[in-house]
Coordinates of C-alpha atoms and ligand atoms in Angstrom, one line a residue:
X1 CA 38.9 177.3 -15.4
X2 CA 40.1 178.5 -12.0
X3 CA 37.2 179.0 -9.6
X4 CA 38.1 180.2 -6.1
X5 CA 36.4 177.6 -4.0
X6 CA 35.4 180.0 -1.2
X7 CA 33.1 182.0 -3.4
X8 CA 29.4 181.2 -3.5
X9 CA 28.2 178.9 -6.3
X10 CA 26.3 180.5 -9.2
X11 CA 26.0 177.4 -11.4
X12 CA 27.2 174.0 -10.3
X13 CA 26.9 170.3 -10.9
X14 CA 26.1 168.2 -7.9
X15 CA 27.6 164.7 -7.9
X16 CA 26.2 162.2 -5.5
X17 CA 29.1 159.8 -4.9
X18 CA 27.0 157.7 -2.5
X19 CA 24.4 157.2 -5.2
X20 CA 27.2 156.2 -7.6
X21 CA 28.4 153.5 -5.2
X22 CA 24.9 152.2 -4.6
X23 CA 24.3 152.1 -8.3
X24 CA 27.4 150.0 -8.9
X25 CA 26.4 147.6 -6.2
X26 CA 22.8 147.3 -7.6
X27 CA 24.1 146.7 -11.1
X28 CA 26.5 144.0 -9.8
X29 CA 23.7 142.4 -7.8
X30 CA 21.6 142.2 -11.0
X31 CA 24.3 140.2 -12.8
X32 CA 25.6 136.7 -12.3
X33 CA 28.4 136.7 -9.7
X34 CA 31.2 135.7 -12.0
X35 CA 30.7 138.7 -14.3
X36 CA 33.5 141.3 -14.0
X37 CA 32.5 144.9 -13.9
X38 CA 34.4 147.2 -16.3
X39 CA 33.5 150.8 -15.3
X40 CA 33.6 153.1 -18.3
X41 CA 34.8 156.5 -17.2
X42 CA 35.9 158.2 -20.4
X43 CA 35.4 161.9 -21.0
X44 CA 36.1 162.8 -17.4
X45 CA 33.8 160.1 -16.2
X46 CA 31.0 161.4 -18.3
X47 CA 31.6 164.8 -16.9
X48 CA 31.3 163.7 -13.3
X49 CA 35.0 164.2 -12.6
X50 CA 37.5 161.4 -13.2
X51 CA 39.4 161.3 -9.9
X52 CA 36.4 161.4 -7.6
X53 CA 34.4 159.0 -9.7
X54 CA 37.2 156.5 -10.1
X55 CA 38.2 156.6 -6.4
X56 CA 34.6 155.9 -5.4
X57 CA 34.2 153.1 -8.0
X58 CA 37.4 151.5 -6.8
X59 CA 36.0 151.5 -3.3
X60 CA 32.7 150.2 -4.5
X61 CA 34.3 147.2 -6.2
X62 CA 34.9 147.9 -9.9
X63 CA 37.2 145.3 -11.4
X64 CA 38.6 147.3 -14.4
X65 CA 38.3 150.7 -15.8
X66 CA 37.8 151.7 -19.5
X67 CA 38.7 155.1 -20.9
X68 CA 39.0 156.7 -24.3
X69 CA 42.7 157.5 -24.4
X70 CA 46.2 157.1 -22.8
X71 CA 46.0 160.5 -21.0
X72 CA 42.8 159.4 -19.2
X73 CA 44.3 156.0 -18.4
X74 CA 47.5 157.6 -17.0
X75 CA 45.3 159.8 -14.7
X76 CA 43.6 156.6 -13.3
X77 CA 47.0 154.9 -12.9
X78 CA 48.1 157.9 -10.8
X79 CA 45.4 157.0 -8.4
X80 CA 46.9 153.6 -7.7
X81 CA 48.2 150.3 -9.1
X82 CA 46.2 147.2 -9.4
X83 CA 43.1 148.0 -11.5
X84 CA 43.5 147.1 -15.1
X85 CA 42.8 150.2 -17.3
X86 CA 41.7 149.5 -20.9
X87 CA 42.0 152.2 -23.5
X88 CA 39.1 152.0 -25.9
X89 CA 40.1 154.4 -28.7
X90 CA 43.2 154.0 -30.9
X91 CA 46.6 154.6 -29.4
X92 CA 48.7 157.0 -31.4
X93 CA 52.3 155.9 -32.3
X94 CA 53.7 158.8 -30.1
X95 CA 51.7 157.3 -27.2
X96 CA 52.9 153.7 -27.6
X97 CA 55.7 153.7 -25.0
X98 CA 53.3 155.1 -22.3
X99 CA 51.3 151.8 -22.4
X100 CA 54.2 150.2 -20.5
X101 CA 55.1 153.3 -18.4
X102 CA 51.6 153.5 -17.0
X103 CA 50.7 149.8 -17.2
X104 CA 47.8 150.3 -19.6
X105 CA 45.9 147.8 -21.7
X106 CA 45.3 148.7 -25.4
X107 CA 42.5 147.7 -27.7
X108 CA 43.8 146.2 -31.0
X109 CA 42.0 146.5 -34.3
X110 CA 44.8 146.2 -36.9
X111 CA 48.0 144.2 -37.6
X112 CA 50.0 147.5 -37.6
X113 CA 49.0 148.0 -33.9
X114 CA 50.2 144.4 -33.1
X115 CA 53.5 145.1 -34.7
X116 CA 53.9 148.5 -33.0
X117 CA 53.1 147.2 -29.5
X118 CA 55.2 144.1 -30.0
X119 CA 58.2 146.4 -30.9
X120 CA 57.6 148.6 -27.9
X121 CA 57.5 145.5 -25.7
X122 CA 60.6 144.0 -27.2
X123 CA 62.6 147.2 -26.7
X124 CA 61.6 147.3 -23.0
X125 CA 62.0 143.6 -22.5
X126 CA 58.4 143.4 -21.3
X127 CA 54.9 142.6 -22.7
X128 CA 52.1 145.0 -23.7
X129 CA 48.7 143.9 -22.5
X130 CA 46.0 144.0 -25.2
X131 CA 42.3 143.2 -25.8
X132 CA 41.3 142.2 -29.3
X133 CA 38.5 144.4 -30.5
X134 CA 36.2 142.8 -33.1
X135 CA 33.9 144.8 -35.4
X136 CA 30.6 143.0 -35.6
X137 CA 28.6 145.7 -37.3
X138 CA 29.4 149.0 -35.7
X139 CA 31.8 149.9 -38.6
X140 CA 34.1 151.9 -36.3
X141 CA 36.9 150.3 -34.3
X142 CA 37.9 146.7 -34.3
X143 CA 39.0 144.1 -36.8
X144 CA 36.1 143.1 -39.1
X145 CA 34.7 139.9 -37.6
X146 CA 35.4 137.8 -40.7
X147 CA 39.1 138.7 -40.4
X148 CA 39.5 138.2 -36.6
X149 CA 41.2 134.8 -37.1
X150 CA 44.0 136.3 -39.1
X151 CA 44.6 139.1 -36.7
X152 CA 44.6 136.6 -33.8
X153 CA 47.2 134.6 -35.6
X154 CA 49.4 137.7 -35.8
X155 CA 48.9 138.3 -32.1
X156 CA 49.9 134.8 -31.3
X157 CA 53.1 135.2 -33.1
X158 CA 54.0 138.4 -31.4
X159 CA 56.1 137.5 -28.3
X160 CA 55.9 140.9 -26.6
X161 CA 52.1 141.3 -26.5
X162 CA 49.8 139.5 -24.1
X163 CA 46.2 139.0 -25.0
X164 CA 44.0 139.5 -21.9
X165 CA 40.6 139.9 -23.5
X166 CA 38.4 140.2 -26.6
X167 CA 35.4 142.4 -27.1
X168 CA 32.9 144.0 -29.4
X169 CA 30.7 147.0 -29.3
X170 CA 27.0 147.2 -30.1
X171 CA 25.7 149.9 -32.5
X172 CA 22.0 149.8 -31.5
X173 CA 21.6 147.9 -28.3
X174 CA 19.0 150.4 -27.2
X175 CA 16.7 150.1 -30.3
X176 CA 17.4 146.9 -32.2
X177 CA 17.6 143.7 -30.1
X178 CA 17.6 141.6 -33.3
X179 CA 20.7 143.2 -34.7
X180 CA 22.3 143.2 -31.3
X181 CA 21.7 139.4 -31.2
X182 CA 23.3 139.2 -34.6
X183 CA 26.3 141.1 -33.4
X184 CA 26.6 138.7 -30.5
X185 CA 26.4 135.8 -32.9
X186 CA 29.1 137.3 -35.2
X187 CA 31.3 137.9 -32.2
X188 CA 31.1 134.2 -31.0
X189 CA 31.7 132.9 -34.5
X190 CA 34.7 135.2 -34.8
X191 CA 36.1 134.0 -31.5
X192 CA 35.7 130.4 -32.7
X193 CA 37.6 131.3 -35.8
X194 CA 40.7 132.2 -33.8
X195 CA 42.6 128.9 -33.8
X196 CA 44.1 128.2 -30.4
X197 CA 42.1 130.9 -28.5
X198 CA 40.8 129.8 -25.2
X199 CA 38.0 132.3 -24.1
X200 CA 37.9 130.9 -20.6
X201 CA 41.3 132.4 -20.0
X202 CA 40.3 135.9 -21.3
X203 CA 38.0 138.7 -20.4
X204 CA 35.2 138.4 -23.0
X205 CA 32.9 141.4 -23.1
X206 CA 30.2 143.1 -25.3
X207 CA 27.5 144.7 -23.2
X208 CA 27.3 148.4 -22.7
X209 CA 24.4 149.7 -20.5
X210 CA 21.8 149.0 -23.1
X211 CA 23.3 145.7 -24.0
X212 CA 22.5 144.5 -20.4
X213 CA 18.8 144.5 -21.4
X214 CA 19.2 141.7 -23.9
X215 CA 22.1 139.8 -22.4
X216 CA 21.5 136.2 -21.8
X217 CA 24.4 135.5 -19.5
X218 CA 25.7 133.0 -22.0
X219 CA 29.2 131.6 -22.1
X220 CA 31.8 132.8 -22.8
X221 CA 30.8 136.4 -21.8
X222 CA 32.3 137.1 -18.4
X223 CA 32.4 140.9 -18.2
X224 CA 30.3 144.0 -18.9
X225 CA 31.2 147.6 -19.7
X226 CA 29.0 150.0 -17.9
X227 CA 28.9 153.7 -18.5
X228 CA 25.6 155.5 -18.4
X229 CA 23.7 153.2 -16.1
X230 CA 26.2 153.5 -13.2
X231 CA 25.4 157.2 -13.2
X232 CA 21.8 156.3 -12.7
X233 CA 20.6 157.1 -16.2
X234 CA 18.7 154.6 -18.3
X235 CA 19.8 154.2 -22.0
X236 CA 16.2 154.9 -23.1
X237 CA 13.0 155.8 -21.4
X238 CA 11.3 152.4 -21.6
X239 CA 14.4 150.5 -20.6
X240 CA 13.9 147.3 -18.6
X241 CA 16.9 148.3 -16.6
X242 CA 14.5 150.5 -14.5
X243 CA 14.2 147.3 -12.5
X244 CA 17.7 147.7 -11.2
X245 CA 16.6 150.9 -9.4
X246 CA 19.7 153.0 -10.0
X247 CA 19.4 156.7 -9.0
X248 CA 20.7 159.8 -10.7
X249 CA 24.2 160.8 -9.6
X250 CA 24.2 164.2 -11.4
X251 CA 22.2 167.3 -10.8
X252 CA 22.7 170.7 -12.5
X253 CA 21.8 173.8 -10.6
X254 CA 22.0 177.6 -10.8
X255 CA 20.5 180.6 -9.1
X256 CA 18.1 183.4 -9.8
X257 CA 20.1 186.5 -10.6
X258 CA 17.3 189.1 -10.8
X259 CA 13.5 189.0 -10.7
X260 CA 11.5 191.7 -12.5
X261 CA 8.1 192.5 -14.0
X262 CA 7.7 193.0 -17.7
X263 CA 4.5 194.1 -19.5
X264 CA 2.6 191.9 -22.0
X265 CA 4.0 192.5 -25.5
X266 CA 7.7 192.6 -24.5
X267 CA 10.0 190.7 -26.7
X268 CA 12.4 188.5 -24.8
X269 CA 16.2 188.0 -25.5
X270 CA 18.2 187.9 -28.7
X271 CA 16.4 187.7 -31.9
X272 CA 13.1 188.6 -30.2
X273 CA 11.9 185.0 -30.7
X274 CA 9.4 185.2 -27.9
X275 CA 6.8 187.8 -27.0
X276 CA 5.2 187.9 -23.5
X277 CA 1.5 187.1 -23.8
X278 CA 0.7 188.5 -20.4
X279 CA 2.2 190.8 -17.8
X280 CA 4.9 188.6 -16.4
X281 CA 7.3 188.1 -13.6
X282 CA 10.6 186.9 -15.1
X283 CA 13.7 185.5 -13.5
X284 CA 17.1 185.8 -15.1
X285 CA 19.2 182.7 -14.2
X286 CA 23.0 182.7 -13.8
X287 CA 23.6 180.0 -16.4
X288 CA 23.7 179.9 -20.2
X289 CA 25.4 178.0 -22.9
X290 CA 28.7 179.0 -21.5
X291 CA 27.8 176.6 -18.7
X292 CA 26.2 173.9 -20.7
X293 CA 22.6 174.9 -21.1
X294 CA 22.3 174.3 -24.8
X295 CA 21.0 177.1 -27.0
X296 CA 18.7 174.5 -28.5
X297 CA 16.8 174.7 -25.2
X298 CA 15.6 178.2 -26.1
X299 CA 11.8 178.6 -25.8
X300 CA 11.6 174.9 -24.9
X301 CA 13.2 173.8 -21.7
X302 CA 11.7 174.1 -18.2
X303 CA 13.5 174.8 -14.9
X304 CA 12.5 174.1 -11.4
X305 CA 12.2 177.0 -9.0
X306 CA 10.6 176.3 -5.5
X307 CA 9.7 172.9 -6.9
X308 CA 7.6 174.4 -9.8
X309 CA 8.3 174.0 -13.5
X310 CA 9.0 177.3 -15.2
X311 CA 9.3 177.8 -18.9
X312 CA 12.5 179.1 -20.6
X313 CA 11.6 182.4 -22.4
X314 CA 13.4 183.3 -25.5
X315 CA 17.0 182.4 -26.4
X316 CA 19.4 180.9 -24.0
X317 CA 22.4 183.3 -24.0
X318 CA 26.1 182.7 -23.0
X319 CA 25.7 183.6 -19.3
X320 CA 22.0 183.9 -18.6
X321 CA 18.7 182.2 -19.2
X322 CA 15.4 183.8 -18.7
X323 CA 12.4 182.0 -17.2
X324 CA 8.8 182.7 -16.4
X325 CA 8.2 182.8 -12.7
X326 CA 4.8 184.6 -12.8
X327 CA 3.1 181.6 -11.2
X328 CA 5.8 180.9 -8.6
X329 CA 5.1 182.6 -5.2
X330 CA 7.9 184.4 -3.4
X331 CA 10.8 184.1 -5.9
X332 CA 13.8 186.2 -5.0
X333 CA 17.3 186.9 -6.0
X334 CA 19.7 184.0 -5.1
X335 CA 17.0 181.3 -5.1
X336 CA 18.1 177.9 -6.4
X337 CA 17.0 176.9 -9.9
X338 CA 17.3 173.3 -10.9
X339 CA 18.1 172.5 -14.6
X340 CA 18.5 168.8 -14.0
X341 CA 17.7 166.9 -10.8
X342 CA 15.2 166.9 -7.9
X343 CA 13.9 169.9 -6.1
X344 CA 11.2 170.0 -3.4
X345 CA 9.6 166.8 -4.6
X346 CA 9.7 167.7 -8.3
X347 CA 12.2 166.4 -10.8
X348 CA 13.6 167.1 -14.3
X349 CA 15.4 164.1 -15.6
X350 CA 18.5 164.4 -17.8
X351 CA 16.6 162.6 -20.5
X352 CA 14.0 165.4 -20.5
X353 CA 16.6 168.1 -20.5
X354 CA 18.5 166.3 -23.3
X355 CA 15.3 166.1 -25.4
X356 CA 14.8 169.8 -25.1
X357 CA 18.3 170.4 -26.5
X358 CA 17.9 167.8 -29.2
X359 CA 20.6 165.8 -27.5
X360 CA 21.1 162.6 -25.6
X361 CA 22.2 162.2 -21.9
X362 CA 25.7 161.1 -22.9
X363 CA 26.3 164.3 -24.8
X364 CA 24.5 166.5 -22.2
X365 CA 26.9 165.2 -19.5
X366 CA 29.9 166.0 -21.8
X367 CA 28.5 169.5 -22.5
X368 CA 28.7 170.8 -18.9
X369 CA 31.6 173.2 -19.3
X370 CA 34.7 173.8 -17.2
X371 CA 33.2 177.0 -15.8
X372 CA 30.8 174.8 -13.8
X373 CA 32.3 173.5 -10.5
X374 CA 31.5 169.9 -9.6
X375 CA 30.4 169.7 -6.0
X376 CA 30.7 166.3 -4.4
X377 CA 28.1 165.0 -2.1
X378 CA 28.8 161.9 0.0
X379 CA 26.5 159.9 2.3
X380 CA 27.4 162.6 4.9
X381 CA 25.8 165.3 2.9
X382 CA 27.3 168.1 0.9
Ligands
PLP401 C1 31.2 154.4 -24.0 C2 31.4 153.0 -24.2 C3 30.7 152.0 -23.4 C4 29.7 152.5 -22.3 O1 28.5 152.8 -22.9 P1 27.2 153.2 -22.1 O2 26.1 153.2 -23.1 O3 27.5 154.5 -21.5 O4 27.0 152.1 -21.0 C5 31.0 150.7 -23.6 N1 31.8 150.3 -24.5 C6 32.5 151.1 -25.3 C7 33.4 150.6 -26.4 C8 32.3 152.5 -25.2 O5 32.9 153.4 -26.0

């Protein structure tokens, strides 16, 4: 949505690119030196903005980028040659020729994909770069691990595809270390079943953010795919990855639109789901579900004003959210309200905000709408 940049901000996401860069460096430093860093930047870099995020991660030393689709990959390629860009989701037949045009690497799950990419390569007199994706128990993309050997054979026979890597994806790295270990084991067995495959010449990767908790640094793994953690968010509250000391990159802020007094007994917002128990001072905030404050937050979430937690009253509406500021001294129209992030020594984490909306940080980040301008902060300030 077009937003004239000279107008004051009513609801915005603050993106701290300096923190992003520090996070990448901290994550790298926590891994063995030979491990390649695949920065996962699908879905507009988890809502942080693809261009700004990728440019900063290039500067910070990311080795590769992974995205969901060819459109996102092309957007990264427009920023510059050199960095391999891996597409994680299936490529549609109509997109095949763009793999070569934009120098994009595709993930392969099926023999049909091998044949299609081989044909595209042959026609252009070039080779299409691929990673072999192996399904070790996610039940989504990838060739089933027991059939990987056969698919690899097909890849070997295809003259116009070049295998650059092999990977798998964990279904429950954040909650089931035993099954994650089993997935690693299936993956290694599957690789061994590929006659003639030399893992040391490929990029071999499995770990997402949560996977880093249980990674043993064993051969032949030589790359990790990091999404959430580089944005300074732990995959779950008790994560051992707290030791890496990443910091949040994303904050979500709005402003107080009006402040007014209402008597005890007043019903608040649509559906009258909340009745004031006392004479109250309420503030109406300039953000609602049209901005990404989930309606599920109604009567549950808290918002920081002047560093004090204020309860959301009644239903979140499209453009406004009502909060109780009775106990906050000196609130006035235009004051900043923080939905996610730090304010005057207090903090609401994205995990907390996500809990209030029955969601997870990944989804919360993808739910901040186009109406919300992303404001980039660097080490030089806003
Ligand atoms: C999104 C994604 C990742 C990154 O996951 P995080 O939990 O955000 O680190 C890694 N690999 C694949 C295949 C993905 O789709």
